[in-house]
């Protein structure tokens, strides 16, 4: 761990709260598709349309969906007018059809009625999975659920921080139900969910502890400059992970 100066090092002794990104820090950052639900369209057709959009994105969820579609051998379709909507999802024209792929905020923004898929989306989220909604030409046609397993060391790390009297907060752009489920698994005190990029995070109303000002807090993330970051955070701690490689004989 590198410290910018002595003041930064001394300040770590005063930290009473650690805020952690969910994806890639507390979880492995390798989501996998678990469920594909369609309405009024075949699964293969929907996956082909969705994959065409997701192929243009670098988001971990997008890569997971694209990989799942490729494994299924669905056709590769042409895409145009791609638009990434930070914190919401993405949209594009695929073979002349307008395709939206994203969360509930995206569907609300585009005035898309979820119909019966709304309940299925809520059920998947409540089980701890991330639900990605799909709309084609103004109509919802499916929901894709993904799961990202917690890191093997996450629960122990949270417990160690608790033993030191430090509160642990999980920060995520994911839906609240999914975030709370993972927080429960890891024993995390507080959840800040559904955070949009560039906005100031707010505590979830379902927090287990009463709100208090974090006088000395640290932000831990797998990215060099965590974003979004609580404006009150006094320290930022980039986290790096490595995968062991098999030794090769020389």
XYZ file of C-alpha atoms in Angstrom:
250
model
C 0.000 0.000 0.000
C 1.351 3.423 -0.935
C 0.694 6.649 0.977
C 0.957 10.077 -0.592
C 2.449 11.640 2.526
C 2.841 11.249 6.296
C -0.407 13.092 6.971
C -2.336 10.563 4.910
C -0.717 7.705 6.829
C -1.465 9.261 10.216
C -5.077 9.860 9.212
C -5.749 6.163 8.698
C -5.641 5.674 12.460
C -8.740 7.862 12.776
C -10.841 6.020 10.201
C -14.173 4.882 11.651
C -15.925 3.879 8.418
C -14.878 2.009 5.276
C -17.050 2.360 2.164
C -16.580 -0.430 -0.377
C -17.699 -0.846 -3.962
C -19.814 -3.968 -4.384
C -18.858 -5.229 -7.835
C -15.265 -6.359 -8.120
C -14.339 -5.409 -4.552
C -16.748 -7.349 -2.349
C -17.774 -9.629 -5.213
C -15.591 -11.370 -7.777
C -16.667 -9.013 -10.560
C -17.434 -11.985 -12.824
C -21.236 -12.054 -13.191
C -22.897 -14.986 -14.918
C -26.344 -15.281 -16.479
C -28.638 -17.425 -14.325
C -32.100 -16.834 -15.811
C -33.536 -15.697 -19.147
C -37.253 -14.922 -19.188
C -39.047 -13.866 -22.371
C -42.562 -12.735 -23.253
C -43.884 -12.737 -26.819
C -40.498 -13.534 -28.318
C -38.263 -16.575 -28.473
C -35.260 -16.697 -26.183
C -32.873 -16.977 -29.124
C -34.317 -13.926 -30.867
C -34.207 -11.807 -27.732
C -30.655 -12.841 -26.869
C -29.507 -11.960 -30.391
C -31.011 -8.480 -30.104
C -29.634 -7.912 -26.603
C -26.166 -9.216 -27.442
C -25.930 -6.808 -30.372
C -26.410 -3.918 -27.949
C -24.264 -5.293 -25.139
C -21.388 -6.019 -27.515
C -20.877 -2.259 -27.775
C -20.540 -1.847 -24.001
C -17.621 -2.543 -21.648
C -19.780 -3.025 -18.536
C -19.222 -6.369 -16.738
C -22.919 -7.231 -17.009
C -22.877 -6.497 -20.729
C -19.848 -8.718 -21.255
C -21.508 -11.532 -19.318
C -24.692 -11.346 -21.393
C -22.718 -11.191 -24.647
C -20.687 -14.241 -23.618
C -23.868 -16.135 -22.700
C -25.425 -15.331 -26.070
C -22.271 -16.370 -27.913
C -22.231 -19.680 -26.046
C -25.812 -20.241 -27.168
C -24.742 -19.646 -30.779
C -27.298 -16.919 -31.498
C -26.972 -14.923 -34.755
C -24.747 -11.831 -34.776
C -26.870 -8.837 -35.787
C -25.851 -5.401 -37.025
C -26.256 -2.433 -34.692
C -26.426 1.332 -35.167
C -27.247 4.450 -33.136
C -25.803 2.947 -29.971
C -26.262 5.097 -26.874
C -24.833 4.345 -23.445
C -26.882 5.811 -20.577
C -24.648 5.826 -17.459
C -26.343 4.253 -14.451
C -29.268 3.095 -16.578
C -28.162 0.824 -19.421
C -27.905 1.187 -23.165
C -30.022 1.393 -26.291
C -29.476 0.944 -30.006
C -31.120 0.133 -33.301
C -30.652 -3.533 -34.191
C -31.793 -4.701 -37.621
C -34.241 -1.785 -37.730
C -35.657 -2.426 -34.245
C -35.189 -0.133 -31.255
C -33.721 -2.190 -28.402
C -33.359 -1.031 -24.780
C -31.294 -3.022 -22.288
C -30.942 -1.850 -18.711
C -32.445 -1.341 -15.296
C -35.789 -0.075 -14.047
C -34.610 3.539 -14.258
C -34.041 3.177 -17.995
C -37.497 1.724 -18.572
C -39.106 4.467 -16.481
C -37.175 7.144 -18.348
C -38.361 5.757 -21.696
C -41.956 5.294 -20.447
C -41.862 1.520 -20.898
C -44.558 -0.452 -19.060
C -43.135 -3.621 -17.510
C -46.426 -5.491 -17.342
C -46.137 -8.958 -15.781
C -42.336 -8.840 -16.104
C -42.252 -6.284 -13.308
C -43.117 -8.939 -10.748
C -40.577 -11.385 -12.186
C -37.917 -8.683 -12.041
C -38.724 -8.001 -8.370
C -38.574 -11.713 -7.513
C -35.149 -12.095 -9.126
C -33.808 -8.994 -7.375
C -35.108 -10.216 -4.021
C -33.139 -13.442 -4.492
C -29.900 -11.463 -4.741
C -29.565 -11.414 -8.509
C -29.184 -8.425 -10.803
C -32.136 -8.109 -13.173
C -31.573 -6.596 -16.622
C -34.739 -5.593 -18.445
C -35.188 -5.750 -22.205
C -37.600 -3.734 -24.350
C -38.023 -3.895 -28.115
C -39.907 -1.228 -30.070
C -41.460 0.186 -26.913
C -42.555 -3.118 -25.369
C -40.895 -5.186 -22.641
C -39.982 -8.616 -23.940
C -37.770 -10.085 -21.267
C -35.601 -9.969 -18.192
C -32.120 -11.444 -17.806
C -30.853 -12.278 -14.318
C -27.187 -12.381 -13.380
C -25.335 -13.359 -10.217
C -21.911 -12.238 -9.047
C -20.547 -14.355 -6.202
C -18.951 -12.730 -3.173
C -15.196 -13.013 -2.873
C -14.061 -15.855 -0.624
C -12.264 -13.376 1.628
C -14.997 -10.703 1.772
C -16.853 -11.899 4.868
C -13.602 -12.333 6.821
C -12.451 -8.841 5.803
C -15.714 -7.303 6.983
C -15.490 -9.207 10.270
C -11.907 -8.015 10.813
C -12.949 -4.392 10.282
C -15.796 -4.837 12.764
C -13.359 -6.203 15.334
C -11.396 -2.966 14.931
C -14.528 -0.922 15.586
C -14.915 0.191 11.971
C -18.304 0.433 10.277
C -18.540 -1.122 6.803
C -20.691 0.428 4.088
C -21.422 -1.102 0.688
C -21.792 1.242 -2.285
C -23.421 0.082 -5.518
C -25.410 1.156 -8.525
C -27.333 -2.122 -8.312
C -30.921 -2.334 -7.087
C -31.551 -2.163 -3.366
C -33.002 -5.659 -2.952
C -29.951 -7.302 -4.511
C -27.566 -5.087 -2.543
C -29.274 -5.828 0.781
C -29.171 -9.572 0.119
C -25.413 -9.524 -0.482
C -24.856 -7.215 2.493
C -26.705 -9.701 4.690
C -24.492 -12.539 3.460
C -21.321 -10.603 4.313
C -22.504 -8.994 7.547
C -22.238 -5.442 6.212
C -23.732 -2.675 8.342
C -25.040 -0.209 5.778
C -26.047 -0.222 2.117
C -26.053 2.675 -0.330
C -27.760 1.314 -3.439
C -28.930 2.560 -6.842
C -26.219 5.228 -6.973
C -25.898 7.018 -10.293
C -22.431 7.925 -11.628
C -21.460 11.447 -10.609
C -24.120 11.800 -7.915
C -23.727 12.056 -4.149
C -24.546 8.709 -2.526
C -27.335 8.561 0.030
C -27.911 5.886 2.640
C -30.506 3.288 1.924
C -33.689 3.669 4.008
C -33.243 -0.003 4.913
C -29.913 0.576 6.694
C -29.453 -1.430 9.854
C -27.851 1.454 11.748
C -28.998 5.032 12.325
C -27.395 7.661 10.110
C -24.373 9.472 11.466
C -21.751 11.664 9.934
C -18.620 9.822 8.842
C -15.903 12.084 10.183
C -13.088 9.819 9.070
C -14.011 7.458 6.260
C -12.122 5.543 3.594
C -13.317 4.446 0.171
C -12.065 1.035 -0.990
C -12.434 0.090 -4.636
C -10.822 -1.982 -7.370
C -10.625 1.168 -9.507
C -7.821 3.735 -8.996
C -10.322 6.551 -8.533
C -13.579 5.143 -7.155
C -16.616 6.744 -8.738
C -19.072 7.663 -7.475
C -17.321 8.484 -4.183
C -18.943 9.810 -1.000
C -18.098 13.510 -0.800
C -17.307 13.122 2.908
C -14.717 10.376 2.402
C -11.342 11.412 3.785
C -9.300 8.580 2.235
C -9.451 6.609 -1.003
C -7.932 3.118 -1.086
C -7.492 1.497 -4.515
C -7.598 -2.289 -4.262
C -5.773 -4.545 -6.683
C -6.435 -8.235 -7.180
C -4.223 -10.750 -8.908
C -4.881 -14.217 -10.241
C -2.153 -16.742 -9.721
C -0.656 -18.150 -12.867
C 0.640 -21.700 -13.151
C 4.410 -21.941 -13.119
C 5.979 -23.006 -16.360
C 9.195 -24.912 -16.565
C 12.121 -23.138 -18.219
